[in-house]
Coordinates of C-alpha atoms and ligand atoms in Angstrom, one line a residue:
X1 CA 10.1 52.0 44.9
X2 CA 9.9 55.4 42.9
X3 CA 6.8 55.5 40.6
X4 CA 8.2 56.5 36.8
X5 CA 7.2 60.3 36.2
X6 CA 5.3 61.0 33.1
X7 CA 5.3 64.9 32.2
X8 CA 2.7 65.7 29.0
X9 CA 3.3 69.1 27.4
X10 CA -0.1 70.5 26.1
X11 CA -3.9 69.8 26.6
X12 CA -4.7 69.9 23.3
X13 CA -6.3 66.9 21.2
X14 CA -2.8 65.0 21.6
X15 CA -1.8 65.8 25.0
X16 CA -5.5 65.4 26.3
X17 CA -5.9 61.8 24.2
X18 CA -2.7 60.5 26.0
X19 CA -3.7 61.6 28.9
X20 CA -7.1 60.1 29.3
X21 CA -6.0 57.0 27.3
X22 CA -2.8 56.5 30.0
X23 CA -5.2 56.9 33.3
X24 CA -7.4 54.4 31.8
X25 CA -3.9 51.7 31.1
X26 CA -2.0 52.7 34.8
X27 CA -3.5 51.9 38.1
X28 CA -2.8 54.7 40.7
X29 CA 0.4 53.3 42.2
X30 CA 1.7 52.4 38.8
X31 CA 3.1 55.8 37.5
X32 CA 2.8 59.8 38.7
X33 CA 1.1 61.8 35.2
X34 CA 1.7 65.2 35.7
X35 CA -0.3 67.3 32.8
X36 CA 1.1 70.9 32.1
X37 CA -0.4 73.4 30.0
X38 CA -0.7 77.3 29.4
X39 CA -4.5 77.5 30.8
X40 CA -6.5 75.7 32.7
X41 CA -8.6 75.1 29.8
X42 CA -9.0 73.1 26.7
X43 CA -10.2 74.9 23.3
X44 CA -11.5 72.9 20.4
X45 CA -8.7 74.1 17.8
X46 CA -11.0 72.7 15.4
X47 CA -13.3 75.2 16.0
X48 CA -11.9 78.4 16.5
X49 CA -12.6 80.1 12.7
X50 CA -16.4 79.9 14.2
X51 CA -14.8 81.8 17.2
X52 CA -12.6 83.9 15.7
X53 CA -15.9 84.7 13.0
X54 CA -18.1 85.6 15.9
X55 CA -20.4 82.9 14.7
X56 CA -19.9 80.8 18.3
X57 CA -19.1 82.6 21.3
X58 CA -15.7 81.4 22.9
X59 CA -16.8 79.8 25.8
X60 CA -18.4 77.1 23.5
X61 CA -14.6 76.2 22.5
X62 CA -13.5 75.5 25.7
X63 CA -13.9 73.4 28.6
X64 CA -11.9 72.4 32.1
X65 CA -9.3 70.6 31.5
X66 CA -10.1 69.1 35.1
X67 CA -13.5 67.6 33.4
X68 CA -11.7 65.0 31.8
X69 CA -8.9 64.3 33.8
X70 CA -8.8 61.4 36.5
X71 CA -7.8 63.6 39.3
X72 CA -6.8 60.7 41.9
X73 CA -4.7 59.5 38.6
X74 CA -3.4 62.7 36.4
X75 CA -2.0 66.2 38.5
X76 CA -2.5 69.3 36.1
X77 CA -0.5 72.0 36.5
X78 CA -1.1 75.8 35.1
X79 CA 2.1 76.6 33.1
X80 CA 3.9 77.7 30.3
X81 CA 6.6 75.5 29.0
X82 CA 9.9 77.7 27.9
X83 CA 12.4 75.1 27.2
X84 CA 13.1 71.7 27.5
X85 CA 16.3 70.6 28.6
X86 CA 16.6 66.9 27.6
X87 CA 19.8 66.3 29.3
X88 CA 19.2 67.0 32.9
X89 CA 15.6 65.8 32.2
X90 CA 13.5 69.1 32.8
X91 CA 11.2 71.2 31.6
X92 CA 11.8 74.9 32.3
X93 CA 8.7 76.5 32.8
X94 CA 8.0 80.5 33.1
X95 CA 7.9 80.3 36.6
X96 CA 9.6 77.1 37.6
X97 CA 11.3 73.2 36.5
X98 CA 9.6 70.0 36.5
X99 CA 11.8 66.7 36.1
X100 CA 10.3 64.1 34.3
X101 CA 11.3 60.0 33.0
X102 CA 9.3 60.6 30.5
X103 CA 8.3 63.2 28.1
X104 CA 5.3 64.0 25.5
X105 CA 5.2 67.2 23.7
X106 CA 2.3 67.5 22.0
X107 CA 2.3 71.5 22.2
X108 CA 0.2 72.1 19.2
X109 CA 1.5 74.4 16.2
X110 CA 1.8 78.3 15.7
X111 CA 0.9 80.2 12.3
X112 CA 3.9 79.5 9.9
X113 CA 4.7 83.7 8.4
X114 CA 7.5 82.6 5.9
X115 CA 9.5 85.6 7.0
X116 CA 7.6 87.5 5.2
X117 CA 7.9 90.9 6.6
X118 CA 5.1 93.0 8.3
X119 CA 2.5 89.9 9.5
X120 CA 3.7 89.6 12.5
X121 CA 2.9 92.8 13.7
X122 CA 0.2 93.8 11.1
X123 CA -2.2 90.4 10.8
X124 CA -4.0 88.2 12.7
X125 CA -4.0 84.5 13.4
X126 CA -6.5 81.8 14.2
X127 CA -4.6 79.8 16.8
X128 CA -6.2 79.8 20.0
X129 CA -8.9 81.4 22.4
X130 CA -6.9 84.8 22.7
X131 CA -6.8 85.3 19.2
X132 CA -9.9 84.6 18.1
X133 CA -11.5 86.5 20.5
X134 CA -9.1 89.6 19.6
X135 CA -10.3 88.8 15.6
X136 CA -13.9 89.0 16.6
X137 CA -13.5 91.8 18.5
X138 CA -11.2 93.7 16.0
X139 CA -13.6 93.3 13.2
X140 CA -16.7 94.6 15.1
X141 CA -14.6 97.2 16.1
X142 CA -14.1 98.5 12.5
X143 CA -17.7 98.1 11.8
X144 CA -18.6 100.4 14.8
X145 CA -16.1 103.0 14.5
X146 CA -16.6 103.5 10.3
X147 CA -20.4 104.3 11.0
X148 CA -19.2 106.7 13.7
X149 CA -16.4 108.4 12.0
X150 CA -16.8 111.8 10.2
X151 CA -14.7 111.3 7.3
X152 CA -15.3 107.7 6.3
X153 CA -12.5 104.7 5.4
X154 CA -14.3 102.5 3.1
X155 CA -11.2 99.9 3.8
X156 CA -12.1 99.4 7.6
X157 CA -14.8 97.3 5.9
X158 CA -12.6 95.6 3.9
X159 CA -11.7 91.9 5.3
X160 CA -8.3 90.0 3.7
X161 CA -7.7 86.1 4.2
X162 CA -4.0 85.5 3.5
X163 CA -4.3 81.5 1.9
X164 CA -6.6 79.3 0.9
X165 CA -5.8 76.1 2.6
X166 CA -8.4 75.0 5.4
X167 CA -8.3 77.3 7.6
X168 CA -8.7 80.4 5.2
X169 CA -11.8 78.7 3.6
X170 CA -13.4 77.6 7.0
X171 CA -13.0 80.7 8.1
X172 CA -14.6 82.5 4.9
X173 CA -17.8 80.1 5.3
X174 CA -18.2 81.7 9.0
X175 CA -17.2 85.3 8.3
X176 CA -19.6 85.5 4.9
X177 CA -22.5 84.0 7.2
X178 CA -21.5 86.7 10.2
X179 CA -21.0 90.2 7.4
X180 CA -24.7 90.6 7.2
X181 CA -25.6 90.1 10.8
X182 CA -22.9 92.6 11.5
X183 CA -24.4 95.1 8.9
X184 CA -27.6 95.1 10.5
X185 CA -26.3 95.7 14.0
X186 CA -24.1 98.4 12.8
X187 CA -26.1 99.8 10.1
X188 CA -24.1 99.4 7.4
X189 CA -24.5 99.0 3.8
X190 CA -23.6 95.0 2.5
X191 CA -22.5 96.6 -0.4
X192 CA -19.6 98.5 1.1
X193 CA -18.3 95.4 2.6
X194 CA -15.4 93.4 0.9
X195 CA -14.2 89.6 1.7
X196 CA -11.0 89.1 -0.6
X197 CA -9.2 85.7 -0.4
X198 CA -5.5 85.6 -1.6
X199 CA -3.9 82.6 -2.7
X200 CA -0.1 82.2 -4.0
X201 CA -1.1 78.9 -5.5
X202 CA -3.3 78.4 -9.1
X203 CA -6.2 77.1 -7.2
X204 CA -8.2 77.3 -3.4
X205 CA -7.7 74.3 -1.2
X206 CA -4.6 73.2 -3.1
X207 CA -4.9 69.4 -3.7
X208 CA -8.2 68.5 -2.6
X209 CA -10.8 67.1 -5.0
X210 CA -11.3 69.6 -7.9
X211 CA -15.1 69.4 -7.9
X212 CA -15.8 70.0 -4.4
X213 CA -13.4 73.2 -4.7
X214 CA -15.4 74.4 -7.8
X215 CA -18.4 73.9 -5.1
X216 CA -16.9 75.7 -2.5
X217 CA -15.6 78.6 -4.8
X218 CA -19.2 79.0 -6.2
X219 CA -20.7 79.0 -2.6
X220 CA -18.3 81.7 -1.1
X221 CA -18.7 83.8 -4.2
X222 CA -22.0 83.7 -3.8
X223 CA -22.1 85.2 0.0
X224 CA -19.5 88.0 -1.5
X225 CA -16.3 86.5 -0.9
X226 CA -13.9 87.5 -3.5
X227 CA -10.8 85.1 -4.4
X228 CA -7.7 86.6 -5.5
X229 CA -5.8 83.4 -6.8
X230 CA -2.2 82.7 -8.3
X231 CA -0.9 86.2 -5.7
X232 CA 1.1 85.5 -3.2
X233 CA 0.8 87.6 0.1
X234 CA 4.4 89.5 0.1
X235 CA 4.1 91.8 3.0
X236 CA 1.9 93.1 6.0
X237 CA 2.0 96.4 6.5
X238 CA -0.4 98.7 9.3
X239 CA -2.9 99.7 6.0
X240 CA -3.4 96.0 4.8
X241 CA -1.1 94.0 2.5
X242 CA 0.9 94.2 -0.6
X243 CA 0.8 91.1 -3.3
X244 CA 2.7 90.4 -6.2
X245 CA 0.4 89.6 -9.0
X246 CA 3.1 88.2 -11.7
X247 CA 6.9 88.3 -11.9
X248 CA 7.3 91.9 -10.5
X249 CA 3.9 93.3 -10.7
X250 CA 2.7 94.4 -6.9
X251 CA -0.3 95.6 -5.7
X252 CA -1.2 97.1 -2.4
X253 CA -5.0 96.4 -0.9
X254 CA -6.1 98.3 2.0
X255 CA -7.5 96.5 4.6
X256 CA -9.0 97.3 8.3
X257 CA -8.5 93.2 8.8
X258 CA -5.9 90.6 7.9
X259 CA -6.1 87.7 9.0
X260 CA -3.2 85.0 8.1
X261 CA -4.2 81.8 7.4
X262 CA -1.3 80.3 5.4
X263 CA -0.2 77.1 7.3
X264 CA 1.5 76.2 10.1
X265 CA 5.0 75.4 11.9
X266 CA 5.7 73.2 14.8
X267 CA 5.9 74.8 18.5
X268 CA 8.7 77.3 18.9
X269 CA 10.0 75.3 22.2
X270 CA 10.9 72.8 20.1
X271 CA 13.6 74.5 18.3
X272 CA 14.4 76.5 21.2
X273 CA 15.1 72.9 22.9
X274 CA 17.9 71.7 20.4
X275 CA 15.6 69.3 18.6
X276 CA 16.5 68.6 14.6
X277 CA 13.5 69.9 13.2
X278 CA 12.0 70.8 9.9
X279 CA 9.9 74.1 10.4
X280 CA 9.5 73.3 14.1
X281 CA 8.7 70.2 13.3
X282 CA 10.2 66.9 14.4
X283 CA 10.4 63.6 12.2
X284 CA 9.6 61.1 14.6
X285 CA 10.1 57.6 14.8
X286 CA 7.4 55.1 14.2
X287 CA 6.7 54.4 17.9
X288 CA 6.4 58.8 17.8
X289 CA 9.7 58.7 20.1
X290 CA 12.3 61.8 18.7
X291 CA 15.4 60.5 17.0
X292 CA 17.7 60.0 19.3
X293 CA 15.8 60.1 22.7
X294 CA 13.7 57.0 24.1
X295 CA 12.4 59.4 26.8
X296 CA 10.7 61.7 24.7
X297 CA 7.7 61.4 22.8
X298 CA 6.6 64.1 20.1
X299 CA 3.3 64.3 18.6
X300 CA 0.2 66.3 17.0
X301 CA 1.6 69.2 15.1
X302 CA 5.0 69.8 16.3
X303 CA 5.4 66.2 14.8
X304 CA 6.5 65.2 11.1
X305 CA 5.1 61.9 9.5
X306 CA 5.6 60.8 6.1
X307 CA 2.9 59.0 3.8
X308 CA 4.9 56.4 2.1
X309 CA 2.3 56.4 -0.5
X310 CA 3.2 60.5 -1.8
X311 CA 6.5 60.6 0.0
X312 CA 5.5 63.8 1.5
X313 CA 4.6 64.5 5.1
X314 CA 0.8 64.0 6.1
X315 CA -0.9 67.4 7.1
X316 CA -1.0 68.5 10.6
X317 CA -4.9 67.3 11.7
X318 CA -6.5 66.9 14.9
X319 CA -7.6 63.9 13.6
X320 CA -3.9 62.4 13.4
X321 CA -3.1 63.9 16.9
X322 CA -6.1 62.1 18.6
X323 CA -5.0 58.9 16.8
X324 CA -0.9 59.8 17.8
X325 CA -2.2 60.3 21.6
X326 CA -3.9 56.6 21.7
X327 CA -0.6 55.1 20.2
X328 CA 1.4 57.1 22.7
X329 CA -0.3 56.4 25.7
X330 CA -0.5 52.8 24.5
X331 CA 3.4 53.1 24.4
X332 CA 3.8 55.2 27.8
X333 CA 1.6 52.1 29.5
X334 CA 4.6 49.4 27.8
X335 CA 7.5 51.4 29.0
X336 CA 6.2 51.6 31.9
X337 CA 5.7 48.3 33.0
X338 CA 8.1 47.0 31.4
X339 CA 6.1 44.7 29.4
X340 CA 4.0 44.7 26.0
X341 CA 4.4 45.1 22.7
X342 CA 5.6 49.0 21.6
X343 CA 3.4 50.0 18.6
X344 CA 4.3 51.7 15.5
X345 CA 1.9 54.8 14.8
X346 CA 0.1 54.5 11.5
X347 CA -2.8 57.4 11.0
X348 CA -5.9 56.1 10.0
X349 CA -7.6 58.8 7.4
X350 CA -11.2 58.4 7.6
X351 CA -11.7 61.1 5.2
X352 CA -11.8 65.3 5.3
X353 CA -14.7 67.4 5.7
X354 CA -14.3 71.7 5.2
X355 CA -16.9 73.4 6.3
X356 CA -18.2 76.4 4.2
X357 CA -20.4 77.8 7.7
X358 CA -23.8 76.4 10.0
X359 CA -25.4 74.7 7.5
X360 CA -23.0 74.1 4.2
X361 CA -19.7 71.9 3.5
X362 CA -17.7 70.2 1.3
X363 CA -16.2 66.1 2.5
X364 CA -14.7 63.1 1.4
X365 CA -15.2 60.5 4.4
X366 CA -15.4 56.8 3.9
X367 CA -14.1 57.6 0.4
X368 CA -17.3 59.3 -0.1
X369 CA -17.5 62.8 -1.9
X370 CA -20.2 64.6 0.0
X371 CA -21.7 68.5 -0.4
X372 CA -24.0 70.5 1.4
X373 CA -26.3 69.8 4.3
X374 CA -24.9 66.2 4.5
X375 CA -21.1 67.4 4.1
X376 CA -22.5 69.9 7.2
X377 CA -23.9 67.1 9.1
X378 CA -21.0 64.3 8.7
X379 CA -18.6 67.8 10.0
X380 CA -20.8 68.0 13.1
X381 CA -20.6 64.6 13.8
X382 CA -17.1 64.9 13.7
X383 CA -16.9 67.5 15.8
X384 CA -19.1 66.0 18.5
X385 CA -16.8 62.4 18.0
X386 CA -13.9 64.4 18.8
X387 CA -15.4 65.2 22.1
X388 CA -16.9 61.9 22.9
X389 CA -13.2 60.2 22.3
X390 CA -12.1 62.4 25.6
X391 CA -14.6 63.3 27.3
X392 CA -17.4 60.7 26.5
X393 CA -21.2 61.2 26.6
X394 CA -21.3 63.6 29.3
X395 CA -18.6 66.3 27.3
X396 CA -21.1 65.4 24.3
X397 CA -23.8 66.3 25.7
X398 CA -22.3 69.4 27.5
X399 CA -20.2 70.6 24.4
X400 CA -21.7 69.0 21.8
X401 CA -23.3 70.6 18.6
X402 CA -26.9 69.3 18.0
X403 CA -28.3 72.3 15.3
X404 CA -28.1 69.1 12.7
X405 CA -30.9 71.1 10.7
Ligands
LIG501 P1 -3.5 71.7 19.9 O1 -4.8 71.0 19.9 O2 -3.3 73.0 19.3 O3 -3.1 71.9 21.5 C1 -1.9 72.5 21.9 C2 -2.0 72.8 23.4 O4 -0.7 73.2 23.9 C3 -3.0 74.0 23.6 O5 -3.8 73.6 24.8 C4 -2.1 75.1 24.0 O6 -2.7 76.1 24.9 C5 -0.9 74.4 24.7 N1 0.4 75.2 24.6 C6 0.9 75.7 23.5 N2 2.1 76.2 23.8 C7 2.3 76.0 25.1 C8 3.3 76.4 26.0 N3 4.5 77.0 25.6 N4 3.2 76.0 27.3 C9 2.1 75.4 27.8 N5 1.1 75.0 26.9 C10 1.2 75.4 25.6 N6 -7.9 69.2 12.0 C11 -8.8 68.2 11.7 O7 -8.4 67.0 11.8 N7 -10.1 68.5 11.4 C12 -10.6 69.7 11.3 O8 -11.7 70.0 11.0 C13 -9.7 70.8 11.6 N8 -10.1 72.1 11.6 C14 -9.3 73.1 12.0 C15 -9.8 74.4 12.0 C16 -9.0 75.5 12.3 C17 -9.5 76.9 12.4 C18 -7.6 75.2 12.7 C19 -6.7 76.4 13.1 C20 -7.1 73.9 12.6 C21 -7.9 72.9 12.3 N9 -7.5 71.5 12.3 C22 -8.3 70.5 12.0 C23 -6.1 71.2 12.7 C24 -6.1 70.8 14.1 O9 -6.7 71.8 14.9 C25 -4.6 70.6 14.7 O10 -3.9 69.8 13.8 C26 -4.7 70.1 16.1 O11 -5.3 71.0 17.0 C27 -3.3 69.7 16.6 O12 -3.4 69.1 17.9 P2 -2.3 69.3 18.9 O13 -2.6 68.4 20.1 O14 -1.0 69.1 18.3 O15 -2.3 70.8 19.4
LIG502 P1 -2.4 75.0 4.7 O1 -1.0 74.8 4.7 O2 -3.3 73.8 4.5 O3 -2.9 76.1 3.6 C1 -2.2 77.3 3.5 C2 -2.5 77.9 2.2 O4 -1.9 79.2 2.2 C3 -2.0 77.1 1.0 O5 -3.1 77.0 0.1 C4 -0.9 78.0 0.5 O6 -0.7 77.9 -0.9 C5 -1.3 79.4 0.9 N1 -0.1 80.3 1.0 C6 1.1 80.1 1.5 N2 1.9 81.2 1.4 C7 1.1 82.1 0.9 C8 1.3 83.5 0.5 N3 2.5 84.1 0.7 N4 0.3 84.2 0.0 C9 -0.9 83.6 -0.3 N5 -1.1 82.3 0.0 C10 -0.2 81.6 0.6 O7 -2.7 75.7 6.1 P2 -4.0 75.8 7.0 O8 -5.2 76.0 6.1 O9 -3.7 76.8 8.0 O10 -4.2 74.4 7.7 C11 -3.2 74.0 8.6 C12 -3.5 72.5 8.9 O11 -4.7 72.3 9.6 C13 -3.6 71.6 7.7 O12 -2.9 70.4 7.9 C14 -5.0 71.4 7.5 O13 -5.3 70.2 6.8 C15 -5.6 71.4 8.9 N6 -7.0 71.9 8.9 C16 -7.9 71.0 8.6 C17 -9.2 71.4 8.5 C18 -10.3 70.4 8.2 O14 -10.0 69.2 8.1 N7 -11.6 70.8 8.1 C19 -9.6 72.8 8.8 C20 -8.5 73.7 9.0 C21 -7.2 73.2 9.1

């Protein structure tokens, strides 16, 4: 009899938890897993501001995808995923088709620009290993080339953060921790330096708790970070940005560096694929199947949940995706074999940690408020739990970050 084909899109925290959580379920002649993604590497999303900062080299995001995977169990294959064409059952590749039974898309997210004209082509992103790497790079670049140049551009030392969600914060914590380091090497004054943080919304990290904001804010402002809030970002252009500051009042700020780090969307392949989304985003069903198809499961952030609770959608974490990819693969396993109980997927919050750089953060976890060297801690822990849940000990101890002090 044919084994059922089971094709995962993505080796990101989603794709890689259903994977290792399905060759754990399915015995080798139960089911053929074939795992498809763009390299042959994993990156700790969850990590890349510290990339992207220069504050961890690259290579310490990253790991072989084929040092998790069960290779007698799960085939990985090198690829980029164009299209998905549910009715014939393919995926259309860049260079090639694969046919599947059934489908997980769990291709991650891609920086949400609001049409707002310019970013694009004028800022930066923090959304994988290419990226950061090209921040890092970019920014040292400017450091090098104003101490070289003649006549000098103060703005090439001038550093913009477009939102003040997460990311844009996370980010701020490494980059106000890297400025100083990268004034020494480049011999150049602190004081010429400029971190500005722009935020369309009345306060940073909109919605989390107001005291460990007013920490945070205190904390970057004291390493030179500058917040611009209540101004929204309204273009990119190739000299920096232009905000509106009120009703009609805009401003232009020269920058060397923009990086944009005002939330995400859902894949691009899932639009491109004919699914009903909401900013690439598909509401799924509780068992995380897309309306409408039992073959195809959707999940991390090209997947919409709602919390009942708020009646809005929960935001896009590794966390959930981990949690999505158990449920999934849990699923996968009962379709399979034709026997079980399908589950319904509900996320399991244990709590929010932001880290402000190394050694400083800001957490709620176990419905504990936490600042500081413990918030840092409790974030590392995190981190290194994340790698435990799909690589085990040996990832851990590989991977895993230990500088606790
Ligand atoms: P990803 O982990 O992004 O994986 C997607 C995979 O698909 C990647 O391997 C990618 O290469 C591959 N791929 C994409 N397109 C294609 C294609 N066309 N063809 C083939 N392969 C493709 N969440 C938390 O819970 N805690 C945190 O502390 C946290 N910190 C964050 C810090 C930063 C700087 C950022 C940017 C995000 C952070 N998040 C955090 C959010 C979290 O990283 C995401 O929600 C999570 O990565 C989503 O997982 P995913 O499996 O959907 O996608
Ligand atoms: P976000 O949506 O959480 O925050 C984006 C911010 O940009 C918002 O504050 C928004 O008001 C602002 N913004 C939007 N348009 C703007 C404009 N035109 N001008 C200025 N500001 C504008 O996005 P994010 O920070 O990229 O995070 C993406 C997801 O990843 C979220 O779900 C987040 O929870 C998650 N994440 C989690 C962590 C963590 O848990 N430590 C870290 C990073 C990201």
């Amino acid at each position: 009899m044919r084994k059922p084909k089971v094709v995962i899109l993505g080796a990101g925290y989603g794709g890689l938890m259903t994977a290792t959580k399905l060759q754990k379920a399915v015995g080798v002649n139960e089911v053929e897993i074939l795992l498809v993604n763009k390299n042959d590497y994993h990156y700790e999303t969850t990590w890349l501001h510290e990339a992207s900062a220069g504050t961890l080299h690259h290579d310490r995001v990253r790991y072989n995808i084929s040092e998790v995977i069960d290779r007698n169990k799960v085939d990985f294959i090198q690829g980029t995923v164009s299209e998905i064409n549910t009715k014939e059952k393919k995926v259309i590749l860049e260079d090639g088709e694969l046919e599947y039974d059934y489908l997980v898309v769990a291709l991650g997210g891609e920086s949400e620009t609001f049409g707002i004209k310019g970013l694009k082509e004028h800022a930066f992103s923090i959304v994988n290993v290419d990226s950061a790497r090209q921040i890092r790079e970019h920014i040292e670049y400017q450091f090098a080339t104003y101490k070289a140049e003649e006549e000098k551009k103060e703005e090439r030392l001038t550093i913009v953060v477009g939102g003040a969600g997460f990311t844009g914060i996370e980010f701020l914590g490494e980059l106000s921790n890297r400025v100083p380091e990268l004034c020494r090497e480049y011999d150049v004054d602190p004081n010429k330096v400029k971190m500005l943080c722009v935020e369309a919304a009345p306060t940073v990290l909109p919605g989390f708790d107001a005291e460990l904001v007013k920490y945070a804010v205190a904390q970057l402002e004291k390493k030179g970070v500058t917040f611009m809030i209540g101004t929204a970002v309204k273009e990119g252009t190739p000299e920096g940005i232009i905000v509106a500051k009120g009703e009609d009042e805009l401003e232009e700020i020269k920058a060397g560096t923009v990086v944009w780090a005002a939330g995400i969307r859902g894949n691009s392949v899932i639009e491109k694929s004919g699914f009903e989304a909401m900013r690439g985003r598909v509401k799924v069903q509780p068992d995380l199947r897309a309306p409408g198809y039992d073959d195809v499961f959707i999940i991390g952030d090209s997947a919409l949940i709602i919390n009942e609770e708020i009646n809005r959608p929960y935001p896009p974490t590794a966390q959930i995706a981990m949690q999505q990819g158990e449920t999934c693969a849990h699923n996968l396993a009962v379709l399979i074999r034709g026997k079980g109980e399908i589950q319904s997927f509900t996320p399991d919050i244990k709590g929010t940690v932001c880290s402000l750089g190394e050694d400083d953060a800001i957490g709620v976890a176990f419905g504990k408020k936490m600042v500081g060297g413990k918030a840092s801690f409790m974030k590392k822990v995190i981190d290194n739990r994340s790698l435990y849940m799909i690589g085990g000990p040996t990832l851990v101890f590989k991977k895993g970050k230990f500088n606790f002090l």
